mmCIF file of C-alpha atoms in Angstrom:
data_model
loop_
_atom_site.group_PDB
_atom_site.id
_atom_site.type_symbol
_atom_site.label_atom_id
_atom_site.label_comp_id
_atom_site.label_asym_id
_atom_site.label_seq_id
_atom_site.Cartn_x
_atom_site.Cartn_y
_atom_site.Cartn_z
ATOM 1 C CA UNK I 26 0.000 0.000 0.000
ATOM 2 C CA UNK I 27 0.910 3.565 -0.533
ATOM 3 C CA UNK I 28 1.578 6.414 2.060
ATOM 4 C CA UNK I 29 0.429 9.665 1.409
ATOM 5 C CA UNK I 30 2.042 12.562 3.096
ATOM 6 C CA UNK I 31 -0.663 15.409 2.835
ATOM 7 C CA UNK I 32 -2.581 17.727 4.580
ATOM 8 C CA UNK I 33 -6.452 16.706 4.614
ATOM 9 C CA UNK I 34 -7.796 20.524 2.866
ATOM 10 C CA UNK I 35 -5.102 20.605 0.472
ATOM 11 C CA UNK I 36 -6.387 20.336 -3.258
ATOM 12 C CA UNK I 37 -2.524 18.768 -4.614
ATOM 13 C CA UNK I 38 -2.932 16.189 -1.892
ATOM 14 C CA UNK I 39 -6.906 15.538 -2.817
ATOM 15 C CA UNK I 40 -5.846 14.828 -6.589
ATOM 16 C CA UNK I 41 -3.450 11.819 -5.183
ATOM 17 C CA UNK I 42 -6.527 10.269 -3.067
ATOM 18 C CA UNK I 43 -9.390 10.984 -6.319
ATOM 19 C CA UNK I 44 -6.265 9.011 -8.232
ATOM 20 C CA UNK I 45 -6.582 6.508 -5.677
ATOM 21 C CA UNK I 46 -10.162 5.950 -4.977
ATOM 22 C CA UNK I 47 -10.631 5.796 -9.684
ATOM 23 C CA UNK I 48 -8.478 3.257 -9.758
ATOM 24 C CA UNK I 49 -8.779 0.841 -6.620
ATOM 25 C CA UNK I 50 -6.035 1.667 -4.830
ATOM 26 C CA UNK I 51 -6.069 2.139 -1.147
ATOM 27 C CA UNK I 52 -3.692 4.837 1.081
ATOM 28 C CA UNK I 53 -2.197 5.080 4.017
ATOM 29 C CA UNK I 54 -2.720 8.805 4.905
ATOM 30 C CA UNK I 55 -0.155 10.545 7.627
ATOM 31 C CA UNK I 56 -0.851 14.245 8.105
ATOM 32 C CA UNK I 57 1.975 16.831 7.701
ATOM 33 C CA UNK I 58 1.048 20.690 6.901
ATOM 34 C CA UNK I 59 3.534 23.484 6.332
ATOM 35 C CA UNK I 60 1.198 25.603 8.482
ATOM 36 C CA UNK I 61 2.626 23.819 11.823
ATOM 37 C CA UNK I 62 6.441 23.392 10.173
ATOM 38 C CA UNK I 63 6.180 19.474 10.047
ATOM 39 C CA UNK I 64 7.089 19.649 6.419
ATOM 40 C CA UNK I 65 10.354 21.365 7.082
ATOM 41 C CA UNK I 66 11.518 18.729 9.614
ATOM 42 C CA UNK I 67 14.642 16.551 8.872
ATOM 43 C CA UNK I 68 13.062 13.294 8.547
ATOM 44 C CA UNK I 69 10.293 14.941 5.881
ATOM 45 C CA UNK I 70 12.886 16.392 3.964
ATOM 46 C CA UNK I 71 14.405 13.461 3.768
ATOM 47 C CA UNK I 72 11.192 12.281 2.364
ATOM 48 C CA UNK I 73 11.197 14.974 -0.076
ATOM 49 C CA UNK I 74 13.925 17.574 -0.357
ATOM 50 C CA UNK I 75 11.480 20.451 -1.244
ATOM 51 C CA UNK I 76 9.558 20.142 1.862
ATOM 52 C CA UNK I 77 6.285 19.976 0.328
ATOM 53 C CA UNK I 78 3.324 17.785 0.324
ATOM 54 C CA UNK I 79 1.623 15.846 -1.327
ATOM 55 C CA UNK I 80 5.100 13.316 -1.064
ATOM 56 C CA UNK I 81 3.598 9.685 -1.707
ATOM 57 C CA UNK I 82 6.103 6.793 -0.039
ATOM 58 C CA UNK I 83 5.466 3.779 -3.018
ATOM 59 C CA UNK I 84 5.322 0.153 -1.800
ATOM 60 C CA UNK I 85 8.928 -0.318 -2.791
ATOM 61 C CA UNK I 86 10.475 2.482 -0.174
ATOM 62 C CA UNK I 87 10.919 5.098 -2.595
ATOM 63 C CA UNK I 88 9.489 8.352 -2.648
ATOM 64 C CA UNK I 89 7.619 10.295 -5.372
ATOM 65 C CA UNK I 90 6.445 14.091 -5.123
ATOM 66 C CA UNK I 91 4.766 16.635 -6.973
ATOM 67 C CA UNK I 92 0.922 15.794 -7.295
ATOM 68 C CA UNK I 93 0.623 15.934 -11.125
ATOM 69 C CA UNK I 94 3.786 13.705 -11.372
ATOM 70 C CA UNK I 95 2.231 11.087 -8.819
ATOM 71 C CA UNK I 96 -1.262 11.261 -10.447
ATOM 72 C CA UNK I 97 0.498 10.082 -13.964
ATOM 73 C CA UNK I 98 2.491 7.062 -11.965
ATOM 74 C CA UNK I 99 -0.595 5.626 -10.382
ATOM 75 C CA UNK I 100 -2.501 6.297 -13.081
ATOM 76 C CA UNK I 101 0.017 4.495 -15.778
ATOM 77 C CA UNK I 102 -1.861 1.487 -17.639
ATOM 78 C CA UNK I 103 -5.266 2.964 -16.757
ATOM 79 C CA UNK I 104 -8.025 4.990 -18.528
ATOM 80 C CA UNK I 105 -7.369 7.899 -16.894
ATOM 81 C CA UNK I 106 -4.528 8.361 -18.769
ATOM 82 C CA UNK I 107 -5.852 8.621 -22.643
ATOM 83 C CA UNK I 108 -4.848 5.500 -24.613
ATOM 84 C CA UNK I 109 -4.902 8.545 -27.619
ATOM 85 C CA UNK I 110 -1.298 10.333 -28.382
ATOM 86 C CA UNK I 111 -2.610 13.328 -28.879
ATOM 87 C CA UNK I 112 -5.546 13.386 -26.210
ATOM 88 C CA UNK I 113 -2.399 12.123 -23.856
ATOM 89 C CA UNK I 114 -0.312 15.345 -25.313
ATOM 90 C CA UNK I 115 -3.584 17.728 -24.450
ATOM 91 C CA UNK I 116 -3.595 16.308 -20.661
ATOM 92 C CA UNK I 117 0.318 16.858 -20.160
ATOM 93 C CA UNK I 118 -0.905 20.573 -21.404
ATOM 94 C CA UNK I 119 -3.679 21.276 -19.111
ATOM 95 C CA UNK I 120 -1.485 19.178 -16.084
ATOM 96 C CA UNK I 121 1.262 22.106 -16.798
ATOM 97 C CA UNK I 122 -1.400 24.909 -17.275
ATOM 98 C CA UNK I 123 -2.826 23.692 -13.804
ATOM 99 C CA UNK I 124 0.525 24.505 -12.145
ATOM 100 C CA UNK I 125 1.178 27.275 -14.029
ATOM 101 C CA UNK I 126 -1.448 29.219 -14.546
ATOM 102 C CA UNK I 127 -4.777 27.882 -12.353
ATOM 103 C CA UNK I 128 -3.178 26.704 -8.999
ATOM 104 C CA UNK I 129 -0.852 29.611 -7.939
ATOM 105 C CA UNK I 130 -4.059 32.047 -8.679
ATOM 106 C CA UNK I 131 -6.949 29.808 -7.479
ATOM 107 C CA UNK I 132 -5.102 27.707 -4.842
ATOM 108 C CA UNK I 133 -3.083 30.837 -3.292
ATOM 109 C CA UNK I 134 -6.039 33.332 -3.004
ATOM 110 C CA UNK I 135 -8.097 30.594 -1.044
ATOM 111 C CA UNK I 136 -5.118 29.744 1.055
ATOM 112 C CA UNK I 137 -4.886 34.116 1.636
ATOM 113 C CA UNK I 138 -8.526 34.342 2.422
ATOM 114 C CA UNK I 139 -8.758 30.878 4.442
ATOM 115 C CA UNK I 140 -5.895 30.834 6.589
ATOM 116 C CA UNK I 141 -5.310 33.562 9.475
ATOM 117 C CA UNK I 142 -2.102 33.040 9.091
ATOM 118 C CA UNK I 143 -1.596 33.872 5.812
ATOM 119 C CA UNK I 144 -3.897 36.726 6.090
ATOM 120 C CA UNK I 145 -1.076 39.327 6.531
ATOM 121 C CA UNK I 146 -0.216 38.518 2.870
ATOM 122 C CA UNK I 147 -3.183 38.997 1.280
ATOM 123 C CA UNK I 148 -2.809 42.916 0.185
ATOM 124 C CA UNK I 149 -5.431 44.273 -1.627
ATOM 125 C CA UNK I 150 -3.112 44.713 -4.710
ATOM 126 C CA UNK I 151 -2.558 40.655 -4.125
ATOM 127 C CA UNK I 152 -5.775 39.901 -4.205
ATOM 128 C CA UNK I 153 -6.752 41.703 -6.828
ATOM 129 C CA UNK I 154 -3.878 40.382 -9.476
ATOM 130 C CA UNK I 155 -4.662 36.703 -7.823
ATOM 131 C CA UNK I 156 -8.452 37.576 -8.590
ATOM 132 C CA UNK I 157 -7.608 38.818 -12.729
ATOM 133 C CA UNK I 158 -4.944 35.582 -13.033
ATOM 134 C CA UNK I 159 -7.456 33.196 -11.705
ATOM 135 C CA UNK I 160 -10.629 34.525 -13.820
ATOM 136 C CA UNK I 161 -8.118 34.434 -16.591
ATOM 137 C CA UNK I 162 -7.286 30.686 -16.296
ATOM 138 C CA UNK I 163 -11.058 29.980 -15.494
ATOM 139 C CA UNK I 164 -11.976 31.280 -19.121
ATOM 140 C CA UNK I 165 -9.333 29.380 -20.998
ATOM 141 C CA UNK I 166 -11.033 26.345 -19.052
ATOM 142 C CA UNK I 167 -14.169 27.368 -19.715
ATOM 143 C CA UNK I 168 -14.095 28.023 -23.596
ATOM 144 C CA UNK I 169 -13.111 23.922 -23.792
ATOM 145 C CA UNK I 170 -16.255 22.772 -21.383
ATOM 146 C CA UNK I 171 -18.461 25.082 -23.533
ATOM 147 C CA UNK I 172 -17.827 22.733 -26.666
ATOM 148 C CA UNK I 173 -16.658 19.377 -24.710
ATOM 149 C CA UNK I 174 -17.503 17.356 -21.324
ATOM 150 C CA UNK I 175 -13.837 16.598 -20.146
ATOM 151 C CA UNK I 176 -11.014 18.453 -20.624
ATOM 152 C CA UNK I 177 -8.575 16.280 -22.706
ATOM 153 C CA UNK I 178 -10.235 13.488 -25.099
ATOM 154 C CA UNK I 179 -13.416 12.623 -24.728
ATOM 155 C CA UNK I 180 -13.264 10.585 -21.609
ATOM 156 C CA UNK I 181 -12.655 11.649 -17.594
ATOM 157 C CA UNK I 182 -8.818 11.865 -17.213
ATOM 158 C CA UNK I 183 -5.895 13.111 -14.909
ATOM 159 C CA UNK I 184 -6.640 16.155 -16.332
ATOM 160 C CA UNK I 185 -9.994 16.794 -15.253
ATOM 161 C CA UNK I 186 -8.945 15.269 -12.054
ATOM 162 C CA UNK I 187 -6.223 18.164 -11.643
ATOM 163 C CA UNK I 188 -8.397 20.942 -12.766
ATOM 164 C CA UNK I 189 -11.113 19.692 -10.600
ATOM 165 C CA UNK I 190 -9.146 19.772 -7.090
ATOM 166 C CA UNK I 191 -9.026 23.596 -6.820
ATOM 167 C CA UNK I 192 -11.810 24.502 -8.953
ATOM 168 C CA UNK I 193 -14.796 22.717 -6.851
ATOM 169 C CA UNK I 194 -13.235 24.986 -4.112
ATOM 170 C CA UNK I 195 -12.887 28.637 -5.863
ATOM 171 C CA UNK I 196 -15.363 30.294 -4.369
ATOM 172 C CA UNK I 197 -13.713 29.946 -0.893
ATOM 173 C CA UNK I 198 -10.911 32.135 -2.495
ATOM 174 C CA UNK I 199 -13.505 34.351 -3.633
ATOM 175 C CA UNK I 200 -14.044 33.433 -7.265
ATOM 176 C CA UNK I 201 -17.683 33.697 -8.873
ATOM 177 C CA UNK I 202 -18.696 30.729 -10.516
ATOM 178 C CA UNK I 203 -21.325 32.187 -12.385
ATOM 179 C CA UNK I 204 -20.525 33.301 -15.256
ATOM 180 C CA UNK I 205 -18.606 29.722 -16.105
ATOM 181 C CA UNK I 206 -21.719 27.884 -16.940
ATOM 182 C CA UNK I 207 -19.595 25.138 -18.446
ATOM 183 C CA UNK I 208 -16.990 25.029 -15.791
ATOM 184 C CA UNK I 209 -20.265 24.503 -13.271
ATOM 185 C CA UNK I 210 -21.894 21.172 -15.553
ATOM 186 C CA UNK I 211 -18.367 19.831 -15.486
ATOM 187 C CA UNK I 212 -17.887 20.528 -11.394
ATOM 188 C CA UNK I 213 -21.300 18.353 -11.656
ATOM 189 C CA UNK I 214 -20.351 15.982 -14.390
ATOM 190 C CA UNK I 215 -17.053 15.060 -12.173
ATOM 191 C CA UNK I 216 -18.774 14.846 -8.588
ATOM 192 C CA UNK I 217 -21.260 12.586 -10.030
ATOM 193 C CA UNK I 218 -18.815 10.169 -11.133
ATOM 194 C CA UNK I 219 -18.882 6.175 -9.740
ATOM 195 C CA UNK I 220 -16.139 6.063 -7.278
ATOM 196 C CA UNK I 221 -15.324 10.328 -6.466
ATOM 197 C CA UNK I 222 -14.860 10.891 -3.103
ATOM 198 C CA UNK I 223 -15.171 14.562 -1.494
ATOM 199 C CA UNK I 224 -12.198 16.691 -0.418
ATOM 200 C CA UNK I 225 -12.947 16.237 3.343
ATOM 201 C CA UNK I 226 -13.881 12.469 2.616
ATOM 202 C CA UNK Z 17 7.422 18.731 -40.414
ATOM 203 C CA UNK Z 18 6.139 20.918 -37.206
ATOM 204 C CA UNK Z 19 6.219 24.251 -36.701
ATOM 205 C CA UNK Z 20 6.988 26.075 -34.139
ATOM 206 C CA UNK Z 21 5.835 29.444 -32.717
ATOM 207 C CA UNK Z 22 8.753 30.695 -30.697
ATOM 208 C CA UNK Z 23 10.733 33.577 -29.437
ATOM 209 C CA UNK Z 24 14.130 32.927 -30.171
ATOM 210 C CA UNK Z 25 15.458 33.752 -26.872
ATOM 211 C CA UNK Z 26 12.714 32.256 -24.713
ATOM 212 C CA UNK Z 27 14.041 28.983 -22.423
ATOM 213 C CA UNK Z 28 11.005 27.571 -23.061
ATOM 214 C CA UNK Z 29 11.108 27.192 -26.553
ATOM 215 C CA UNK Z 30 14.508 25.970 -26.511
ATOM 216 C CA UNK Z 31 13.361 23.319 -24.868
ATOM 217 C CA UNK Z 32 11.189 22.290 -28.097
ATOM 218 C CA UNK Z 33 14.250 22.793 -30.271
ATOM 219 C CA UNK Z 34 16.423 20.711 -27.662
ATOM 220 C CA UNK Z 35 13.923 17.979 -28.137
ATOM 221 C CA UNK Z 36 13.736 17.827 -31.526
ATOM 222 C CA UNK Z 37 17.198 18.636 -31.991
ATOM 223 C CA UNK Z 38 18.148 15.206 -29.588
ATOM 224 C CA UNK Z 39 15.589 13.084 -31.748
ATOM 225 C CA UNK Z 40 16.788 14.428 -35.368
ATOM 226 C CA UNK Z 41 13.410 15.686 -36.079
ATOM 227 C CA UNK Z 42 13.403 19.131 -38.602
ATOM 228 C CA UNK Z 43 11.680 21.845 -37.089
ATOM 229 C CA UNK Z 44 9.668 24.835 -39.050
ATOM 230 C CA UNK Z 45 10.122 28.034 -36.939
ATOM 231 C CA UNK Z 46 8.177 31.151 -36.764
ATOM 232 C CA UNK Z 47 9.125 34.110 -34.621
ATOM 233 C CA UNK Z 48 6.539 35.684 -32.633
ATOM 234 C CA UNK Z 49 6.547 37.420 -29.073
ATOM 235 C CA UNK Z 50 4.688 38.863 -25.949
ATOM 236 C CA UNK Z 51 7.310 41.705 -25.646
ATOM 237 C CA UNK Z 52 5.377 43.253 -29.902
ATOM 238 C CA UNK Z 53 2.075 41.662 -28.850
ATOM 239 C CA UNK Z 54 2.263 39.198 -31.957
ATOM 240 C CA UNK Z 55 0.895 36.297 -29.153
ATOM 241 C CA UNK Z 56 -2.324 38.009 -28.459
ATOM 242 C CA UNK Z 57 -3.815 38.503 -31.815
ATOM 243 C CA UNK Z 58 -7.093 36.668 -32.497
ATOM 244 C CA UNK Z 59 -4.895 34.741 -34.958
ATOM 245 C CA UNK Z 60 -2.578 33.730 -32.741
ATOM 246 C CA UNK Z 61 -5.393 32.968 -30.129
ATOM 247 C CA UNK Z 62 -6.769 30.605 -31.793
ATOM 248 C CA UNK Z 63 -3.987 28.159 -32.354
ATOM 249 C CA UNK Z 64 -3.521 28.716 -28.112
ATOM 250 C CA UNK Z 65 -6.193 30.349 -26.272
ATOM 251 C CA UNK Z 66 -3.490 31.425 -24.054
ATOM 252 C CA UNK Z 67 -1.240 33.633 -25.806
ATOM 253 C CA UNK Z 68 1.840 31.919 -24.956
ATOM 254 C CA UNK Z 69 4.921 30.605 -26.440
ATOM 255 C CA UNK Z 70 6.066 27.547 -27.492
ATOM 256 C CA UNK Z 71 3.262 26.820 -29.209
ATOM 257 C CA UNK Z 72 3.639 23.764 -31.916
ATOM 258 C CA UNK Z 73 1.626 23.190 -34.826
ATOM 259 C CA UNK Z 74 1.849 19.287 -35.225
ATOM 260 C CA UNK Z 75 2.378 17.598 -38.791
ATOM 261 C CA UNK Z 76 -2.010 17.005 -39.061
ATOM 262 C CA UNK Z 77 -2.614 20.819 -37.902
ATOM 263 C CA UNK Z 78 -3.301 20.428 -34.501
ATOM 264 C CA UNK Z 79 -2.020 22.420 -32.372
ATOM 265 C CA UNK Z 80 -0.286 21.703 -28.658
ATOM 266 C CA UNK Z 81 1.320 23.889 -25.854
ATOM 267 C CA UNK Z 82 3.102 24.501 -22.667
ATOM 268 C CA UNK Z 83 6.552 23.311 -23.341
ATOM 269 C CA UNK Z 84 7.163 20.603 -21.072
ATOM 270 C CA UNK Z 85 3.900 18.631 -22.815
ATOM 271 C CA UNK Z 86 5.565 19.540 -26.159
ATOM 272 C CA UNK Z 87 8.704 17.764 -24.845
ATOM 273 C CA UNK Z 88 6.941 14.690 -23.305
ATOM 274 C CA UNK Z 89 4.822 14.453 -26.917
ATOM 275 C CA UNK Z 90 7.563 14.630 -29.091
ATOM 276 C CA UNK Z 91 9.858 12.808 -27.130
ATOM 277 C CA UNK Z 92 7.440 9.665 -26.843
ATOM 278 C CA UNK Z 93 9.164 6.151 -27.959
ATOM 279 C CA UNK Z 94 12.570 7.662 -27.751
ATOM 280 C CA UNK Z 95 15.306 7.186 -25.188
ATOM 281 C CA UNK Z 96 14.739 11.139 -23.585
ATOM 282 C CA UNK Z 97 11.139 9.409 -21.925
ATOM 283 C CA UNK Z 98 12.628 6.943 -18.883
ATOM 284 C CA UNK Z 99 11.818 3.251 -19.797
ATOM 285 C CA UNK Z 100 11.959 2.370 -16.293
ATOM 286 C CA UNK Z 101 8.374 3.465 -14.451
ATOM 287 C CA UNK Z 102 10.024 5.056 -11.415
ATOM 288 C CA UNK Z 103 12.835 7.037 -13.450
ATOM 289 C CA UNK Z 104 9.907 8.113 -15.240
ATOM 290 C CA UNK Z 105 7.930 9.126 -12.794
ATOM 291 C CA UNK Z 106 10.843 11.338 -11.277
ATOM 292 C CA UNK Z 107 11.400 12.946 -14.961
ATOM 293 C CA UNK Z 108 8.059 14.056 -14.290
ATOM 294 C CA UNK Z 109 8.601 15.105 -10.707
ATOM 295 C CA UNK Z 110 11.615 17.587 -12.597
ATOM 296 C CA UNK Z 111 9.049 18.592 -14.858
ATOM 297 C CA UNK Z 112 6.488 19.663 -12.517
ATOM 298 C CA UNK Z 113 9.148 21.328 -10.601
ATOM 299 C CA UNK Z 114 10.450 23.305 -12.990
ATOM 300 C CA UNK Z 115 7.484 24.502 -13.929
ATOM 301 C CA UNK Z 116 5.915 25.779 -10.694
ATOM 302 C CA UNK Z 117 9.397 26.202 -8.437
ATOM 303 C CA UNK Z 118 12.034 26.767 -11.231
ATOM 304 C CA UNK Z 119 11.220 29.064 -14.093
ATOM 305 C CA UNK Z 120 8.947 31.354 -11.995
ATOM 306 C CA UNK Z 121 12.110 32.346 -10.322
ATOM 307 C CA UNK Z 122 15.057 32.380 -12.149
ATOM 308 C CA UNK Z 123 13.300 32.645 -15.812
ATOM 309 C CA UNK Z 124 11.556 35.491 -14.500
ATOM 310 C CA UNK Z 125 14.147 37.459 -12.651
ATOM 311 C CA UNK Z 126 15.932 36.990 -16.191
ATOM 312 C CA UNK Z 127 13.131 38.865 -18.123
ATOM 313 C CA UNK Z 128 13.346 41.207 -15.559
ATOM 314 C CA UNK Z 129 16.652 42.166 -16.105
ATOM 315 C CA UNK Z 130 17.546 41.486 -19.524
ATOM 316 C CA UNK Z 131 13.974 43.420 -20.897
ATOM 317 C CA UNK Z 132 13.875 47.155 -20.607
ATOM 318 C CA UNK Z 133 10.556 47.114 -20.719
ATOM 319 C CA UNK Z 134 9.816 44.630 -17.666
ATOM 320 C CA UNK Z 135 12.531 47.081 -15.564
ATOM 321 C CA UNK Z 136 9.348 48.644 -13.835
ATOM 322 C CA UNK Z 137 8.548 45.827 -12.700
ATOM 323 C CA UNK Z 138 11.722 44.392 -10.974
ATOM 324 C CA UNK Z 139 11.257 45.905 -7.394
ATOM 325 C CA UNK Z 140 14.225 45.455 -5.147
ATOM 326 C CA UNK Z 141 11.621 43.361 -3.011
ATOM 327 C CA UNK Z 142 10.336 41.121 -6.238
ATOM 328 C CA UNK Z 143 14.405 40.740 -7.363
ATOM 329 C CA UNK Z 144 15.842 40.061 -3.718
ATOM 330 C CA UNK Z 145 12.173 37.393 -3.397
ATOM 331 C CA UNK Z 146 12.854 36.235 -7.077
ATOM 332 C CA UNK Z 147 16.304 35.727 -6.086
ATOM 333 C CA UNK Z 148 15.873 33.493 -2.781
ATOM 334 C CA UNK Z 149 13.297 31.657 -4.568
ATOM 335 C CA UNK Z 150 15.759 30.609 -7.747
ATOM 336 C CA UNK Z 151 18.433 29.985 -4.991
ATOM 337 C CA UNK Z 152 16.308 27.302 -3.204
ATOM 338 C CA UNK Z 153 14.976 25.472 -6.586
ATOM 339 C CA UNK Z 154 19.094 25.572 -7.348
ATOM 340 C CA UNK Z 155 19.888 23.808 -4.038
ATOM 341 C CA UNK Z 156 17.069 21.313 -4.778
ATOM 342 C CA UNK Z 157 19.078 20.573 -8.685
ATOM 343 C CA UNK Z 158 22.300 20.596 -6.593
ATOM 344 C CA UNK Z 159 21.522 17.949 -4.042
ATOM 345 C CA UNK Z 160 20.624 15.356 -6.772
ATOM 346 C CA UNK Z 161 23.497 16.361 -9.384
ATOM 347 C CA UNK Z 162 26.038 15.755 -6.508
ATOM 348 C CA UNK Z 163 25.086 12.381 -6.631
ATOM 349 C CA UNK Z 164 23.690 11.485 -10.357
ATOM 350 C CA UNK Z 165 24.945 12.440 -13.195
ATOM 351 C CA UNK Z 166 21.328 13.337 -14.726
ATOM 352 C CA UNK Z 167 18.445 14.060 -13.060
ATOM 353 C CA UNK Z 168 15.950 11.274 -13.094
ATOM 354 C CA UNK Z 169 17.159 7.384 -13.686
ATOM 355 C CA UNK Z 170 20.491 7.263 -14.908
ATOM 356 C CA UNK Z 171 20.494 9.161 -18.300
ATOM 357 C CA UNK Z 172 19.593 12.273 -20.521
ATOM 358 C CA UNK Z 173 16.515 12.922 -20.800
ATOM 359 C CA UNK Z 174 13.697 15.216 -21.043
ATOM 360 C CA UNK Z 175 14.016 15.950 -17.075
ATOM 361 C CA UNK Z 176 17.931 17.652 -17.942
ATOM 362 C CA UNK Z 177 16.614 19.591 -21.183
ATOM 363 C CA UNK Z 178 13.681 21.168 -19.181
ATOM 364 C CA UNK Z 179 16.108 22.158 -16.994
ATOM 365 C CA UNK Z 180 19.075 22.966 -18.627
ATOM 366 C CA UNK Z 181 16.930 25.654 -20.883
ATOM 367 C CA UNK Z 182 16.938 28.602 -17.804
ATOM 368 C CA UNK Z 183 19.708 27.237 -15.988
ATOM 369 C CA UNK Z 184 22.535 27.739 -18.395
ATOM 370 C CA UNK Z 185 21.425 31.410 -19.066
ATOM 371 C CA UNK Z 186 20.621 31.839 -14.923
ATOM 372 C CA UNK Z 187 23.686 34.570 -14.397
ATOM 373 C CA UNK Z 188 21.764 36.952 -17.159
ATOM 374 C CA UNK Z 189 19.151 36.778 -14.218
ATOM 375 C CA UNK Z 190 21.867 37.591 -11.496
ATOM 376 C CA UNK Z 191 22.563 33.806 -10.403
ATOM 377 C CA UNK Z 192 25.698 32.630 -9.081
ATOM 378 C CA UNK Z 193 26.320 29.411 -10.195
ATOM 379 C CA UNK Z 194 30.139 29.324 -7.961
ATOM 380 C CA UNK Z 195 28.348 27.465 -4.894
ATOM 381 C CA UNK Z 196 26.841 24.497 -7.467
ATOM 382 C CA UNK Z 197 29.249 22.818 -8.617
ATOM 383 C CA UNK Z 198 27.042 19.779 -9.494
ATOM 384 C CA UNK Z 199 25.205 22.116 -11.563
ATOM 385 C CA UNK Z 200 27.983 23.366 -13.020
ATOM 386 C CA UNK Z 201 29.381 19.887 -13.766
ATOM 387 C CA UNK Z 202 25.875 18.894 -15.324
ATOM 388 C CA UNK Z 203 25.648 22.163 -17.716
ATOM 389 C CA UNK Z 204 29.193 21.035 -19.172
ATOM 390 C CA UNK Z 205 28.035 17.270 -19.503
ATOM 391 C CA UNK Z 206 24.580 18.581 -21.466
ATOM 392 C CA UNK Z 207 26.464 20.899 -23.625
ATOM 393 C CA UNK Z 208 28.698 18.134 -24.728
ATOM 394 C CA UNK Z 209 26.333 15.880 -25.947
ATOM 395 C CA UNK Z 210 26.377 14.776 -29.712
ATOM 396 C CA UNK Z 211 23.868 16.575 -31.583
ATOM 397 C CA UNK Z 212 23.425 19.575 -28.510
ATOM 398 C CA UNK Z 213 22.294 23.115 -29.985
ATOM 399 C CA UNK Z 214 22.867 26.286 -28.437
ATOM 400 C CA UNK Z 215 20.041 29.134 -27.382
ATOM 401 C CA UNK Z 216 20.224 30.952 -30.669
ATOM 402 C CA UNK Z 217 21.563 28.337 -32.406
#
């Protein structure tokens, strides 16, 4: 069985346990946050040098980091990863656009406005360039779910799976839904899926 | 033959070059930028709805971006994607990584000094944060090339090239290179390999 190192609200550390629960695969989950410095302890960074979770210890010993980079090992050989070169090409794009582009706008201004620690960082000029970056990345999502149920190929995938993690939570960073009519059937269209499990689940 | 919308000083589009250079596949380039504007016309748009370079236009006129998926599509079936599952898995731990710890900092604090036009924006605060940041993801490259000659499994592959692209040019963005001499080491060992190409090669 895998271990997942994670911290139970963190969307990066959700995508590794959706991963899990789509294809079968149970988890061992320990709790480490960087909120209470147990990521930056000796042993964890011997875990993972960059101090960061989610770090996944594999059944052999060895350690893997990086959530899009551990969602495309467990999800080798499986149909979340499409069997199509180019579909497979399109969700490497949107994996890299999610870390890019969507989670250090969507993620960060929810971690600003949710935790009081944090909340000496969030400047109104912060906010406000989060706010612009995030809607930004929401329409580039939004003009493929306007023409196509899943983000890459025509099937549920990694992708949607990495897209999904912080974009079922936006509106706790303060992000309005409502004018993303397709990003709000595909929120659906993924929780009603056999097999998804909640954040908090 | 692809083509490839590029500007020709731009790490990330080396890293298409790189690729294709490494797997003797001709390349068709076109020059366009964000510094003229020649990314955001509606032309331009709609081969990537998000303005950015590289952007490849694949031999049956699809189109495909963010670099690092260009790399993994390009590079499929060839010796740059690790046949072994875990060494692959890491090269996609480097990729992540680069992409949301590396080139954010030290790609960045390059554009920000070698642009005139970006000097308003390079703050002694954003330089000295830009700096610590490109520092750390350094020290993370470090600690593995002390001990490996190449980043994930034991050869070249698409992990070193995503790299190599803004660390060889990191002292444009201020870096000092003198306390990594793994890094160092590595740079040398990439440059020398049959069939390498420089930046503006």
């Amino acid at each position: 069985m895998i271990t997942l190192y994670e911290q139970a609200d963190s969307g990066n550390c959700y995508k590794v346990r959706l991963v899990a629960a789509h294809t079968g695969r149970p988890v061992r989950r320990v709790s480490v946050s960087s909120r209470d410095g147990s990521t930056r302890t000796p042993e964890f960074l011997a875990r993972n040098p960059i101090g960061k979770v989610p770090t996944v210890e594999l059944e052999d010993g060895r350690f893997l980091a990086e959530s899009n980079a551990i969602m495309l090992h467990l999800a080798e050989g499986t149909s979340l990863i499409p069997a199509d070169a180019y579909d497979r090409a399109k969700a490497y794009e949107w994996l890299f656009f999610e870390q890019y582009s969507h989670e250090p706008a969507i993620a960060v201004r929810r971690a600003l406005s949710v935790y009081p620690e944090r909340a000496a960082l969030a400047t109104p000029e912060r906010l406000a360039q989060l706010l612009e970056a995030g809607n930004k990345a929401l329409g580039v999502m939004e003009a493929r779910l306007t023409k196509a149920d899943w983000l890459a190929g025509d099937a549920f995938s990694v992708a949607d799976i990495a897209l999904y993690a912080y974009t079922h939570t936006a509106d706790q960073g303060g992000y309005d839904l409502a004018p993303f009519p397709g990003i709000r059937r595909w929120l659906d269209r993924v929780a009603a899926l056999p097999g998804h499990i909640g954040l908090l689940d």
